[in-house]
Structures are given as C-alpha cells and as structure tokens.
Amino acid sequence: MERKSSSTLHDVAREANVSIATVSHVINNSRVVKASTRARVEEAIQSTGYRHNMVARELKMGSSGLIGVLIVDYNPFYTDVLRGIEKRLETMGYKFVVASTGEQWERQRELIHLMVARRMQGILIAPVAGFDAEYVTRYVPEQCPVILFDRHVDGLPSVTSETRNATRQLVEHLAHHGNRHVGMILSTDAISTMRDRQSGMEEACGELGLKLSIERTTPDDRGGYEATLRLFNRFAREDQPDVVFAANNVMLLGVLRCMKESGFSVGKDRSVVGFDDQIWCEVFEPPITVLNQNAYGMGEAAVDLLKVALEGEAVTSKRLPVHLTIRRSCGCPMN
Amino acid sequence: MERKSSSTLHDVAREANVSIATVSHVINNSRVVKASTRARVEEAIQSTGYRHNMVARELKMGSSGLIGVLIVDYNPFYTDVLRGIEKRLETMGYKFVVASTGEQWERQRELIHLMVARRMQGILIAPVAGFDAEYVTRYVPEQCPVILFDRHVDGLPSVTSETRNATRQLVEHLAHHGNRHVGMILSTDAISTMRDRQSGMEEACGELGLKLSIERTTPDDRGGYEATLRLFNRFAREDQPDVVFAANNVMLLGVLRCMKESGFSVGKDRSVVGFDDQIWCEVFEPPITVLNQNAYGMGEAAVDLLKVALEGEAVTSKRLPVHLTIRRSCGCPMN
DNA sequence: TTGTATGCGTTATCAC
DNA sequence: GTGATAACGCATACAA
C-alpha cells in the first residue's frame, strides 16, 4: 500500500464516485448526506488513507484556531503558567503553540514574526529585557491581540503579580522576629518583576525602619550563591544582613547552598526567604518561607484577557495578589 | 491607518506597480530584481503593512518546517528534554510545537491527529500508558517520521535510558554500606520506564542478595508519601527496608516528607535514593543520591534519530547511559 | 440530496 | 528583468 503524498478530497471523491463537496461535507458534518453515500465516502476515506489537511483549511477559512505563547524559559514558574493557559484555552476550543525565547529580545522578535506569519489568533508573551512595545504594537495586526504576562511593559495589557502588599506583610513579619537588616538578591532591573520586587521592598523597609542592602546577579543558582557571599563580605560580621531574600526560586537554591557552606543555620543564624513556591520548599529543613505568586492563575487570567480582546472589547491590565507563605526559614519558631 | 485583514502580495504588487511574482521574489530573494523596483516593492511592503503568510506558503510548498513534540507533562525532566530538542532543532532550521498529553492515550491520540493534520514534518512522542504503536504507525503517513523518547514501545524507534547498569552500581554501593532491604516506590507498570526500573532493581537485588519490596502508587509527591508509609507498615520495625528508592523525582519529595514526619534521619536511620537529578537534590541536607538520566541528551538524540529518518534511512533505537550520582542520602559518610 | 466552480495567498513554470 | 497564470487542498455559494 504505497502512498507518496497524503491523498486529497479529490482522491476520496473519485474513489467514492461523489463530488469533493460531498466529501467535504461528510468530513465536517456541514450538511445532510444520504446514509449510503456517507458510508461510501467514509469507506473511501479509509481505503485512500485520507488525512484532513488543516493548513489548506486554514488558508481557506482565514483562521487557525491557534494561540501563540512565548515564555522566557521552561522553568517551574512558566510551566505552571502554561498549565493555566492550557486549561483555560481548552474550554475555549483553542490549541496553543509554545516557544521559549531566553532573555533575548532578538529571538523574541523573530518568534513574534513567526507567530503572525503563521496567522495565530492571539499571542501571549512574557516580555524579555529590551522588549519594544511600540514595535510590537505596530508589527502585530489588530486582529491578533497581544497580552503580556509575568512582566508589564507600558503600552500593552498585561497580567502580573502585585508584590507590594505581600512584601509589606513579609517585612512586618520579619521585623516582628527582630530582624534589622535585609539583604536582597535581584537580577537585572530591565525586567519589571525585579523592579517591582525592589521598590516594594524599599518601601516596606523604609516605613518599618529596616536596613536594606541590594545585590544584583545572574538569575541562576550560581548567581544566588555568589551574591550571598558578596552580601556578607560587604559588612563586618555584626553588621551583616540577618535575612537574605532571593527574588526568584533558582537564585534561592544558591543562597541556601551558600548558607550551608558558610556554616550558617538557616532560620537560626540567618533567615532566608524566597520568591515562588516549589514543592521542595516545604520539604526542606527548615521549610522555606516564600512570597508565592499564583502562576496557574496568571495563565488563566492571561487567557481571560485575550478572550476579551478577541471579542473586540477593551482590555485592562490585571494584577494578581501574591501570597505570603510563612514557614520556618524566616526564623519562625514553629508552624 | 485601518487595515482589516492583513494585505497580500496583490496589494503590494498593485501599490508598487509590479506583478505579484516580483513581489514574491523580492521577499524570498529568489531571483535577481532591479535595485529600483526592489526599493519600490520594499516601500510598498511597508506602506501596505504586508505580513508574509506562512500558511499559504505552506500549502503551496507542501511542507511546514515544523516538528511536533508531545510530552506527558511540563515537569522538570521533560522540560530538560525540550531544551535539548530545541537546541538541536535550531541547528537544523526547524521550529517545533509542543503539547502535553497528560497520562491519557485519548488525548495523545487526538494530538497526533492534530499534528498530522497540520502537516508536521515529524513527531517526537513520549508515549503514554495505553499507547497503540500499531495504530500510530498506520495513522501517521510515512513522510512524517515518528520517534519516541523517554519510554519505549515495540514497533517504533525510541531513545530511552539504560537503567540496568546504573542500578547495578547503585545496589552494589548500597550493599557495601550494609543495606539489606530496599523498598522501591513505582507508579504504573503500563509505562516502560517503570518496568525497566523494576526489572533492573530485581535483577541487581537478586544477584547481590538484597531483599526487595515494591510499592506502587500515583506518580506525585502524595503518592510517594503514602507509599513510604505503607512500605514501613508492611513490616515489623526490625524488618523494614533500610533504603527507600523513589522511581521519580516528585515521588521522592513525598518520601522525604514522610521520613521527616516519621522522625527518621535520612542517611542515618534510613537511606533514600531518587531518580532524576534536580538542583535542590544537591542543596538538600543530606544531599540526595540519585540515578541521573541525561534528559538534555535525550532530546538531542531524539532529534538526531528524527534527522536520520527524515533523510529516508533506517533508524535504530538508542539507549542513553544513566549516571549514578552518589551523595549522602544513601548513607555515605562523606562526599 | 448532490454537484460545479471560485477563491484563500502563495510559489513556480512559463513566456516575454 | 519582469509578468501571466496554474496549481496547492480545501470550504462554500450557487445550481441542479
């Protein structure tokens, strides 16, 4: 049974002795077909090995039913967002296509081109450092709404986390434990999340009278490790931060590693707090106190905004609350 | 500047006073065009807001340059594989499309249909429980090669991990520490990885004279927790397993949680070993000994096999070595 | 209940 | 150098 290129409606029609219109209609159930001819057609579909060609259909119909999603990396946070997107999109009857851009605007730009070239119905983007909102607005046609998530950029609607409140709660809690000096580890401030986390912390520490020292590094565990070291080396032993706050969960691992090697007991000698909850945070000894974003909900919300945009209505950005999960790494005696 | 649906080659051609053929050629650089007309065309492309339509191009050319990838879930293992796939595909000039199936054959089947309907050039699949290789072979046209990864199924080429050797090394190591009884936590044996991990362990324990007790559960951390409990309850205190081996990294977390709540000191009272390395495994106290698959390499290898298949040559399945990473949770005094 | 014919936006084969 | 024009595989308005 040799078939070079997949057979077409024509082949099926010829085989079944009907017109291609009829074949098309039995496939799409788009008009009444006599049972006997339908049977003949279905038989022919089998015997010719016909496979529906969505790309032809797409061209004809002018729409793909596909949503493009651009994430920065396949890290646990974004994959949780993805799950939320997937779930919500499913109920809308859309499929989606993911691609990761790394923290590179050039690559993200290329992928945006690809998405519009493939006539996606909408694009969900986690914008990278250097993201040019004006360019994107100009480039992407209006019928293809763009919704940002995780990070906000002026000029486009987005769904992001509201860090301020939770950070305030956290700092109150830390102050309550008697902490006086927080060391904060951030990556580049070309990303809105990092700026927000920083300003939230500055505000809270300012109001509550805690000293704040900031250290910037690469957003990986090695960066977390080295930044912690620098944070401690900047001060005499008695002036060192008593709590280290890592602005993402992978730098957090580096902080923890550094604590371990430096012989500090987390939760006793020094407090540690992270951003984004992972399963291991709970199992760790001591369990890690974290500022927890609603990643799954962010995915859902992004799709909800997209839906609004697709219906032609005006969309407004959304901020999701961040939850403070207190465990023991912050120095809490028990929980 | 209103444009309803994106403009086409025709619009550009009209605007530039040339034929659509010329426009097509300047876009694709597919034949020599006088500099002045090229300039006029490029100008027109700008002014009409033309965006290349890949779906039309695809229909005409009969190929999409897209590879479909079906993973079970967006867990750390599969996302590592994804990174390998992405990297390798990039050098081949292909883009790819990911979708997750959950452990549901129905869903996987649907997505396979979707992939062929969208005329993917090839499909990379992590087959789920219930995967019907015969069906897939019959359904997917020959021009669209299918390569399995992570799990093998008779009848289709795959790239999987070779567990036997590393397991043997592990058991030797454990026996060396004086362990006599290993408790193994597995999920369903409808998946080849679980069967392989089991048979590898049975073989090694048999040869080295260790007792083996198996407990099956759901592949999440709660499953790991409950299975550990059952594993201990099955025996009188003195006959309980002295080492618990979790067949994946998320069940491992459950095991660890159970150890903690039961008051067992990992690495002293009981040994714990996991499958698949994660960053946290190293930072954990004690650091976790694991059997470490080469996830990234698996992605690369899958693409390599695909490449061979795409070139029309016969492909043979590949098995990647698994590496035993000894840390301290297995009871090693130091490392 | 079924068939004919047109066009979706390209690329490619001719011809000029 | 450039321009007509025929497919690609499908959905559908219009006929019959």
XYZ file of C-alpha atoms (C1' of nucleotides) in Angstrom:
702
model
C 0.000 0.000 0.000
C 2.169 2.827 -1.313
C 1.084 6.412 -0.986
C 3.569 9.125 -1.600
C 1.885 12.306 -0.529
C -1.286 12.090 1.507
C -4.412 11.788 -0.616
C -6.813 14.692 -1.017
C -10.511 15.318 -1.194
C -10.254 14.714 -4.921
C -8.887 11.235 -4.482
C -11.557 10.361 -1.991
C -14.266 11.839 -4.197
C -13.117 9.870 -7.219
C -12.935 6.674 -5.207
C -16.427 7.152 -3.809
C -17.933 8.432 -7.036
C -19.123 11.677 -5.498
C -18.058 15.304 -5.709
C -15.457 16.814 -3.462
C -18.191 18.972 -1.964
C -19.903 15.913 -0.612
C -16.703 14.562 0.824
C -16.005 17.873 2.498
C -19.471 17.880 3.960
C -19.304 14.414 5.417
C -15.983 15.305 6.990
C -17.310 18.466 8.568
C -20.856 17.301 9.098
C -21.894 20.509 7.435
C -24.909 19.307 5.510
C -27.213 16.343 5.308
C -25.817 13.443 3.347
C -27.674 10.269 2.450
C -26.592 7.464 4.708
C -25.499 5.269 1.847
C -23.284 7.869 0.202
C -21.858 8.865 3.536
C -20.943 5.237 4.059
C -19.322 5.097 0.634
C -17.360 8.233 1.389
C -16.177 7.003 4.741
C -15.136 3.773 3.127
C -13.176 5.719 0.532
C -11.547 7.821 3.218
C -10.265 4.634 4.782
C -9.141 2.993 1.589
C -7.312 6.035 0.280
C -5.700 6.804 3.624
C -7.015 10.347 3.550
C -5.814 12.771 6.247
C -7.531 16.083 6.675
C -5.269 18.989 5.693
C -5.689 21.740 8.260
C -3.272 24.080 6.559
C -5.405 24.191 3.438
C -8.477 24.584 5.604
C -6.770 27.353 7.482
C -5.928 29.247 4.334
C -9.462 28.963 3.109
C -11.056 29.903 6.401
C -8.547 32.597 7.232
C -8.081 31.498 10.815
C -6.018 28.921 12.580
C -7.649 28.429 15.975
C -4.150 28.651 17.388
C -2.767 30.876 20.097
C 0.954 31.565 20.355
C 2.660 31.598 23.731
C 6.140 32.980 24.294
C 7.800 32.152 27.581
C 11.271 33.123 28.697
C 12.347 29.677 29.762
C 10.892 26.325 30.701
C 11.289 26.947 34.401
C 8.804 25.777 37.026
C 7.113 29.147 37.199
C 6.420 29.416 33.496
C 5.394 25.808 33.186
C 2.793 26.423 35.880
C 1.566 29.401 33.902
C 1.451 27.160 30.850
C -0.786 24.707 32.661
C -3.190 27.514 33.472
C -3.177 28.689 29.879
C -3.703 25.208 28.547
C -6.627 24.551 30.845
C -8.405 27.779 30.024
C -7.764 27.618 26.307
C -9.156 24.139 26.162
C -12.555 25.344 27.277
C -12.440 27.947 24.511
C -11.642 25.379 21.862
C -8.252 26.792 21.054
C -4.986 24.960 20.785
C -1.713 26.672 21.520
C 1.879 26.725 20.484
C 4.717 27.458 22.919
C 8.183 28.694 22.265
C 10.889 29.892 24.598
C 12.903 32.981 23.886
C 15.589 33.034 26.533
C 16.208 36.541 27.819
C 16.889 37.702 24.255
C 14.829 40.343 22.549
C 16.168 39.421 19.114
C 14.909 35.910 19.497
C 11.602 37.087 20.883
C 11.178 39.429 17.951
C 11.803 36.624 15.487
C 9.290 34.438 17.226
C 6.685 37.183 17.178
C 7.233 37.447 13.431
C 6.776 33.721 13.160
C 3.543 33.854 15.133
C 1.974 36.468 12.920
C 3.291 34.782 9.798
C 1.508 31.644 10.916
C -1.620 33.667 11.486
C -2.068 32.967 15.188
C -5.339 34.277 16.590
C -3.591 35.880 19.509
C -0.240 35.960 21.266
C 0.579 35.641 24.943
C 4.019 36.998 25.755
C 6.314 37.105 28.745
C 8.300 40.110 27.506
C 12.061 39.927 27.859
C 14.523 42.669 28.748
C 14.655 45.046 25.809
C 11.099 44.335 24.719
C 9.899 47.068 22.396
C 6.179 47.542 22.980
C 5.849 50.216 20.342
C 7.402 47.976 17.726
C 5.203 45.042 18.665
C 2.048 47.120 18.572
C 2.969 48.333 15.145
C 4.034 44.977 13.821
C 1.275 42.709 15.038
C -2.047 43.238 13.235
C -5.023 44.295 15.304
C -6.949 41.090 14.711
C -4.223 39.338 16.634
C -4.352 40.643 20.191
C -1.219 40.624 22.293
C -1.405 40.042 26.047
C 1.686 40.198 28.230
C 2.120 38.144 31.364
C 4.505 37.954 34.303
C 6.127 41.260 33.369
C 4.456 44.509 32.441
C 5.564 46.997 29.825
C 3.905 50.317 29.080
C 1.636 50.271 26.085
C 0.307 46.732 26.207
C -2.160 44.986 28.514
C -0.670 42.529 30.946
C -1.350 40.279 33.877
C 1.255 40.489 36.583
C 1.684 39.980 40.296
C 1.018 42.658 42.863
C 4.043 42.322 45.108
C 3.715 45.395 47.281
C 1.193 44.129 49.821
C 2.745 40.762 50.381
C 6.197 42.297 50.677
C 4.873 44.674 53.285
C 3.418 41.754 55.246
C 6.658 39.891 54.949
C 8.749 42.761 56.242
C 6.360 43.316 59.133
C 6.716 39.679 59.970
C 10.484 39.816 59.740
C 10.644 42.938 61.895
C 8.459 41.171 64.408
C 11.120 38.456 64.629
C 13.651 41.134 65.418
C 15.395 41.226 62.057
C 17.011 44.604 61.331
C 18.826 44.226 58.051
C 17.590 42.521 54.912
C 19.883 41.532 52.079
C 18.062 41.295 48.767
C 19.278 39.424 45.736
C 17.962 40.629 42.405
C 18.745 40.113 38.768
C 18.661 42.835 36.100
C 16.287 45.748 36.572
C 15.460 45.693 32.891
C 12.628 43.395 33.949
C 9.551 44.802 35.619
C 9.251 41.977 38.147
C 12.667 42.798 39.546
C 11.907 46.500 39.686
C 8.609 45.846 41.441
C 10.157 43.488 43.937
C 12.841 46.010 44.665
C 10.590 49.033 45.069
C 8.154 47.053 47.188
C 10.970 46.061 49.488
C 12.458 49.542 49.617
C 9.109 50.971 50.562
C 8.393 48.393 53.245
C 11.874 48.536 54.758
C 11.771 52.317 54.685
C 8.489 52.523 56.535
C 9.375 49.913 59.074
C 12.881 51.146 59.653
C 14.848 48.143 58.398
C 18.120 48.490 56.622
C 18.139 47.164 53.052
C 21.170 46.040 51.051
C 20.785 45.026 47.452
C 22.971 42.738 45.429
C 22.473 42.118 41.724
C 23.463 38.966 39.876
C 22.551 36.489 37.171
C 19.241 34.716 37.755
C 20.652 31.234 38.325
C 21.708 29.302 41.415
C 25.327 30.190 40.967
C 24.358 33.852 40.897
C 22.434 33.363 44.122
C 25.439 31.738 45.698
C 27.890 34.424 44.738
C 25.584 37.284 45.577
C 25.060 35.905 49.061
C 28.782 35.744 49.548
C 29.187 39.334 48.409
C 26.320 40.391 50.609
C 28.118 39.076 53.644
C 31.545 40.291 52.632
C 30.326 43.855 52.305
C 29.850 44.122 56.056
C 31.607 43.358 59.278
C 30.211 40.256 60.896
C 27.948 42.148 63.292
C 26.516 44.364 60.549
C 25.698 41.608 58.072
C 22.107 41.121 56.887
C 20.157 38.860 59.205
C 17.809 37.858 56.429
C 18.522 37.107 52.792
C 15.707 37.427 50.301
C 16.146 35.866 46.873
C 13.953 37.347 44.176
C 13.437 34.072 42.394
C 13.397 30.398 43.304
C 16.502 29.327 41.492
C 18.714 32.001 42.998
C 17.196 30.845 46.286
C 18.881 27.494 45.880
C 22.196 29.280 45.538
C 21.525 31.235 48.699
C 20.765 28.035 50.553
C 23.907 26.394 49.264
C 25.955 29.354 50.391
C 24.385 29.301 53.858
C 25.228 25.666 54.162
C 28.835 26.080 53.117
C 29.260 29.113 55.309
C 28.063 27.106 58.247
C 25.029 29.293 58.907
C 21.967 27.578 60.273
C 19.002 28.784 58.268
C 16.189 30.021 60.475
C 18.560 30.473 63.400
C 21.763 32.278 62.458
C 20.230 33.785 59.370
C 16.762 33.951 57.866
C 16.068 33.097 54.242
C 13.021 33.982 52.180
C 12.300 33.121 48.569
C 10.032 34.066 45.720
C 7.757 31.463 44.063
C 6.848 28.304 45.913
C 8.075 24.894 44.807
C 7.285 21.525 46.317
C 10.784 21.172 47.701
C 10.410 24.408 49.689
C 8.016 22.650 52.005
C 10.129 19.541 52.446
C 13.357 21.412 53.004
C 14.700 21.634 56.545
C 13.774 24.187 57.682
C 10.800 24.676 55.341
C 11.230 27.832 53.316
C 9.106 30.926 53.799
C 8.147 32.315 50.400
C 6.263 35.004 48.578
C 4.071 32.896 46.403
C 2.772 34.007 43.030
C -0.309 32.453 41.557
C 1.338 31.118 38.429
C -1.540 28.926 37.353
C -3.988 31.767 37.900
C -1.768 34.039 35.875
C -2.101 31.705 32.914
C -5.853 31.616 33.310
C -6.091 35.376 33.657
C -3.964 35.951 30.576
C -6.345 33.817 28.552
C -9.299 35.661 30.021
C -7.860 38.968 28.887
C -7.169 37.503 25.491
C -10.759 36.387 25.248
C -11.967 39.899 25.964
C -9.632 41.291 23.331
C -10.757 38.671 20.836
C -14.321 39.805 21.379
C -13.232 43.251 20.368
C -13.647 44.845 23.752
C -11.117 46.990 25.555
C -8.889 45.064 27.948
C -7.365 46.424 31.114
C -4.305 45.019 32.776
C -4.723 42.838 35.792
C -2.641 42.370 38.916
C -2.843 39.154 40.884
C -2.303 39.063 44.625
C 0.832 37.439 45.955
C 0.535 35.224 48.978
C 2.932 35.178 51.888
C 3.536 31.585 52.933
C 5.186 31.591 56.317
C 7.221 28.541 57.203
C 10.334 28.328 59.290
C 13.285 29.628 57.291
C 12.347 33.165 58.304
C 13.139 32.329 61.893
C 9.631 31.404 62.969
C 9.926 29.069 65.921
C 7.183 26.807 64.656
C 4.483 26.493 62.080
C -4.336 53.631 9.079
C -7.068 50.980 9.019
C -6.428 47.563 7.652
C -8.943 44.850 8.300
C -7.287 41.666 7.157
C -3.585 41.724 6.513
C -2.689 42.806 2.994
C -1.472 40.312 0.425
C 1.031 40.071 -2.364
C -1.619 41.508 -4.648
C -1.973 44.656 -2.605
C 1.743 45.151 -2.500
C 2.064 44.473 -6.215
C -0.636 46.972 -7.076
C 0.916 49.578 -4.805
C 4.367 49.096 -6.329
C 3.130 48.718 -9.900
C 4.725 45.348 -10.380
C 3.458 41.780 -10.624
C 2.946 39.559 -7.637
C 5.710 37.367 -8.979
C 8.189 40.154 -8.500
C 6.980 40.846 -5.008
C 7.285 37.188 -4.113
C 10.782 37.160 -5.455
C 11.999 40.159 -3.542
C 10.563 38.651 -0.387
C 12.282 35.337 -0.926
C 15.341 36.664 -2.712
C 14.635 34.032 -5.294
C 15.649 35.892 -8.405
C 17.505 38.992 -9.466
C 15.442 42.151 -9.231
C 16.477 45.585 -10.380
C 17.506 47.678 -7.407
C 14.983 50.392 -8.145
C 11.992 48.061 -8.371
C 13.139 46.202 -5.310
C 13.178 49.504 -3.480
C 9.680 50.304 -4.731
C 8.452 46.929 -3.594
C 10.002 47.243 -0.181
C 8.456 50.637 0.164
C 5.069 49.194 -0.755
C 5.502 46.377 1.736
C 5.937 48.972 4.438
C 3.107 51.211 3.365
C 0.577 48.411 2.993
C 1.597 46.740 6.235
C 2.156 43.467 4.466
C 2.870 40.389 6.600
C 4.093 37.220 4.974
C 1.518 34.438 5.133
C 3.254 31.192 6.025
C 0.111 29.141 5.895
C -0.400 29.944 2.237
C 3.253 29.321 1.621
C 2.964 26.049 3.452
C 0.037 24.915 1.364
C 1.855 25.743 -1.823
C 5.126 24.185 -0.779
C 3.567 21.191 0.902
C 5.768 21.387 3.960
C 5.720 23.284 7.196
C 9.251 23.123 8.576
C 7.618 22.269 11.884
C 8.225 19.355 14.200
C 5.594 18.299 16.707
C 6.587 17.300 20.228
C 4.278 15.509 22.630
C 5.315 15.380 26.256
C 3.416 13.855 29.134
C 3.638 16.840 31.411
C 5.642 20.012 31.878
C 7.761 18.503 34.619
C 11.450 19.257 35.086
C 12.510 16.113 33.292
C 10.540 16.782 30.144
C 11.414 20.437 30.088
C 15.080 19.453 30.116
C 14.403 17.164 27.189
C 12.652 20.049 25.491
C 15.719 22.214 25.842
C 17.792 19.537 24.145
C 15.273 19.227 21.350
C 15.079 22.970 20.863
C 18.828 23.340 20.686
C 19.301 20.565 18.168
C 16.360 21.517 16.010
C 17.611 25.055 15.783
C 20.761 23.943 14.021
C 18.582 22.056 11.533
C 16.455 25.101 10.824
C 13.285 23.598 12.158
C 10.851 25.113 14.605
C 8.773 22.972 16.892
C 5.431 22.847 18.542
C 4.906 21.308 21.987
C 1.800 19.938 23.566
C 1.258 17.978 26.740
C -0.988 14.968 26.842
C -1.202 14.046 30.493
C -1.122 10.293 31.002
C -4.120 9.927 28.675
C -3.974 7.954 25.499
C -7.184 9.530 24.170
C -5.661 12.957 24.414
C -2.407 11.794 22.913
C -4.267 10.255 20.023
C -6.116 13.493 19.352
C -2.908 15.449 19.415
C -1.276 13.033 16.994
C -4.208 13.605 14.650
C -3.699 17.330 15.038
C -0.014 17.043 14.236
C -0.583 15.173 11.012
C -3.493 17.418 10.088
C -1.134 20.366 10.436
C 1.367 18.559 8.252
C 4.233 18.422 10.714
C 7.461 17.113 9.199
C 7.981 14.728 12.057
C 6.686 13.925 15.521
C 8.565 13.289 18.729
C 6.447 11.472 21.289
C 6.755 10.458 24.921
C 4.190 7.647 24.653
C 1.669 7.400 27.461
C 0.199 4.309 29.092
C -2.087 2.680 26.557
C -0.113 3.947 23.564
C -1.031 1.944 20.487
C 2.056 1.724 18.305
C 0.297 -0.230 15.615
C -2.392 2.405 15.327
C 0.117 5.231 15.204
C 2.199 3.534 12.532
C -0.899 3.069 10.466
C -2.256 6.534 11.035
C 0.794 8.714 10.564
C 1.975 8.929 6.950
C 5.460 7.685 6.152
C 6.771 11.109 5.199
C 6.219 12.112 8.789
C 8.584 10.035 10.913
C 7.681 9.266 14.493
C 10.372 8.976 17.152
C 9.543 8.021 20.720
C 11.508 9.226 23.703
C 11.724 8.512 27.419
C 9.601 5.390 27.068
C 9.921 2.615 24.535
C 7.145 0.712 22.832
C 7.564 -2.178 20.413
C 7.224 -1.221 16.800
C 8.611 2.298 16.832
C 12.136 3.684 17.223
C 12.882 5.349 20.513
C 15.544 6.916 22.648
C 15.407 5.823 26.252
C 17.615 5.423 29.282
C 19.580 2.302 30.007
C 18.874 1.791 33.693
C 20.283 -1.652 34.291
C 23.951 -0.791 34.692
C 23.489 2.200 36.926
C 21.021 0.302 39.072
C 23.508 -2.466 39.469
C 26.165 0.030 40.563
C 23.734 1.587 42.965
C 22.790 -1.691 44.591
C 26.434 -2.676 44.895
C 27.065 0.603 46.599
C 24.128 0.157 48.926
C 25.140 -3.379 49.795
C 28.595 -2.066 50.533
C 27.026 0.255 53.115
C 25.441 -2.752 54.726
C 21.905 -2.211 53.490
C 19.933 -5.449 53.266
C 16.435 -4.485 52.251
C 15.391 -1.987 49.607
C 11.902 -0.570 49.385
C 11.061 0.601 45.893
C 8.308 3.024 45.006
C 6.950 2.766 41.495
C 3.980 4.041 39.575
C 2.023 2.031 36.999
C 3.823 -0.673 35.064
C 1.987 0.325 31.916
C 4.996 2.557 31.312
C 8.269 1.104 30.105
C 10.421 3.271 32.353
C 8.764 1.825 35.428
C 9.067 -1.716 34.141
C 12.734 -1.192 33.330
C 13.488 0.364 36.684
C 11.758 -2.508 38.397
C 13.410 -5.310 36.458
C 16.799 -3.657 36.788
C 16.357 -3.499 40.527
C 15.034 -7.045 40.789
C 17.990 -8.332 38.884
C 20.541 -6.411 40.920
C 18.976 -7.233 44.265
C 18.662 -10.863 43.264
C 22.296 -11.171 42.315
C 23.569 -9.326 45.327
C 21.258 -10.982 47.779
C 19.255 -7.981 48.919
C 15.603 -8.203 49.778
C 13.332 -6.089 47.578
C 9.867 -4.798 48.457
C 7.837 -2.946 45.892
C 5.064 -0.459 46.464
C 3.020 1.056 43.660
C 1.356 4.442 43.782
C 0.441 7.567 41.857
C 3.444 9.462 40.456
C 3.076 12.560 42.646
C 4.528 13.600 46.000
C 1.473 12.497 47.892
C 1.830 9.083 46.306
C 5.438 8.965 47.417
C 4.428 9.870 50.936
C 1.736 7.262 51.248
C 3.748 4.527 49.613
C 6.582 5.098 52.045
C 4.179 4.772 54.921
C 2.796 1.533 53.532
C 6.282 0.263 52.917
C 7.104 0.651 56.573
C 3.791 -0.622 57.856
C 4.160 -3.859 55.969
C 6.974 -4.951 58.218
C 7.908 -5.175 61.858
C 10.317 -2.432 62.789
C 13.383 -4.605 62.502
C 12.409 -5.958 59.076
C 11.618 -2.628 57.450
C 13.528 -1.532 54.360
C 16.709 0.308 55.221
C 16.671 2.160 51.943
C 13.787 3.672 50.030
C 14.170 4.211 46.317
C 11.694 6.508 44.556
C 11.379 5.887 40.838
C 10.856 9.544 40.010
C 11.829 12.883 41.481
C 8.422 14.064 42.552
C 7.551 10.903 44.442
C 10.971 11.395 46.031
C 9.761 14.577 47.667
C 6.925 12.613 49.218
C 9.361 10.044 50.537
C 11.447 12.768 52.098
C 8.425 14.368 53.680
C 7.401 11.039 55.146
C 10.872 10.433 56.546
C 10.793 13.795 58.178
C 7.388 13.312 59.752
C 8.259 9.816 60.870
C 11.296 11.174 62.620
C 13.773 9.190 60.545
C 17.097 10.813 59.875
C 17.837 10.397 56.179
C 21.271 8.949 55.568
C 21.454 7.584 59.111
C 18.281 5.769 60.153
C 17.227 5.186 56.589
C 18.757 5.709 53.164
C 16.923 7.453 50.359
C 17.708 7.359 46.667
C 15.912 9.116 43.847
C 15.597 9.070 40.088
C 16.400 12.187 38.010
C 18.590 14.892 39.455
C 17.262 18.348 40.316
C 19.183 21.317 41.649
C 17.534 21.009 45.039
C 18.832 17.453 45.417
C 22.312 18.826 45.875
C 21.340 21.523 48.337
C 19.156 19.299 50.444
C 20.517 18.130 53.783
C 21.733 15.490 53.372
C 22.304 15.832 49.605
C 20.352 13.199 47.728
C 21.955 10.297 45.913
C 20.273 9.847 42.551
C 20.201 7.861 39.372
C 20.573 10.606 36.870
C 19.170 10.455 33.358
C 20.612 12.585 30.604
C 17.422 14.466 29.818
C 19.031 17.106 27.651
C 20.941 14.458 25.736
C 17.757 12.516 25.256
C 16.227 15.498 23.497
C 19.264 15.854 21.292
C 19.341 12.151 20.493
C 15.652 12.122 19.604
C 16.242 14.873 17.085
C 19.244 13.017 15.711
C 17.132 9.942 15.097
C 14.481 12.089 13.503
C 17.062 13.562 11.190
C 18.122 10.116 10.068
C 14.505 9.163 9.453
C 13.896 12.389 7.547
C 16.781 11.503 5.277
C 14.974 8.289 4.486
C 17.417 5.999 6.223
C 16.564 3.258 8.688
C 16.705 4.353 12.295
C 17.568 2.165 15.228
C 16.556 2.851 18.785
C 19.082 4.287 21.135
C 19.678 3.851 24.855
C 21.439 6.507 26.874
C 23.538 5.664 29.899
C 22.262 6.628 33.321
C 24.690 8.094 35.771
C 24.865 7.225 39.443
C 25.432 10.391 41.432
C 26.481 9.436 44.916
C 25.850 11.995 47.614
C 24.964 11.401 51.233
C 21.324 10.330 51.480
C 22.374 6.771 50.722
C 24.274 6.678 53.972
C 27.652 7.629 52.601
C 29.638 9.144 55.438
C 31.018 11.888 53.243
C 31.292 13.023 49.714
C -29.721 15.182 -1.781
C -25.709 16.269 -4.561
C -22.512 18.731 -7.904
C -19.789 22.927 -10.057
C -16.963 26.465 -9.634
C -14.491 30.081 -7.256
C -11.022 31.854 -4.270
C -7.950 31.810 0.080
C -2.271 33.764 -0.591
C 1.423 31.655 -2.056
C 5.283 29.686 -5.290
C 6.887 28.286 -9.668
C 6.687 27.488 -14.650
C 6.489 29.542 -18.442
C 6.687 33.197 -21.656
C 8.007 37.925 -22.910
C 14.293 41.785 -15.729
C 9.585 41.093 -15.347
C 4.679 39.388 -15.832
C 0.696 35.997 -16.512
C -1.076 32.061 -14.698
C -1.564 27.497 -12.905
C -1.587 24.853 -9.019
C -1.595 23.661 -3.582
C -6.241 21.361 -0.806
C -9.965 22.954 0.999
C -14.921 25.279 2.086
C -18.879 27.115 0.312
C -22.238 29.938 -2.563
C -24.947 28.753 -6.010
C -27.074 25.417 -9.176
C -29.471 21.408 -10.209
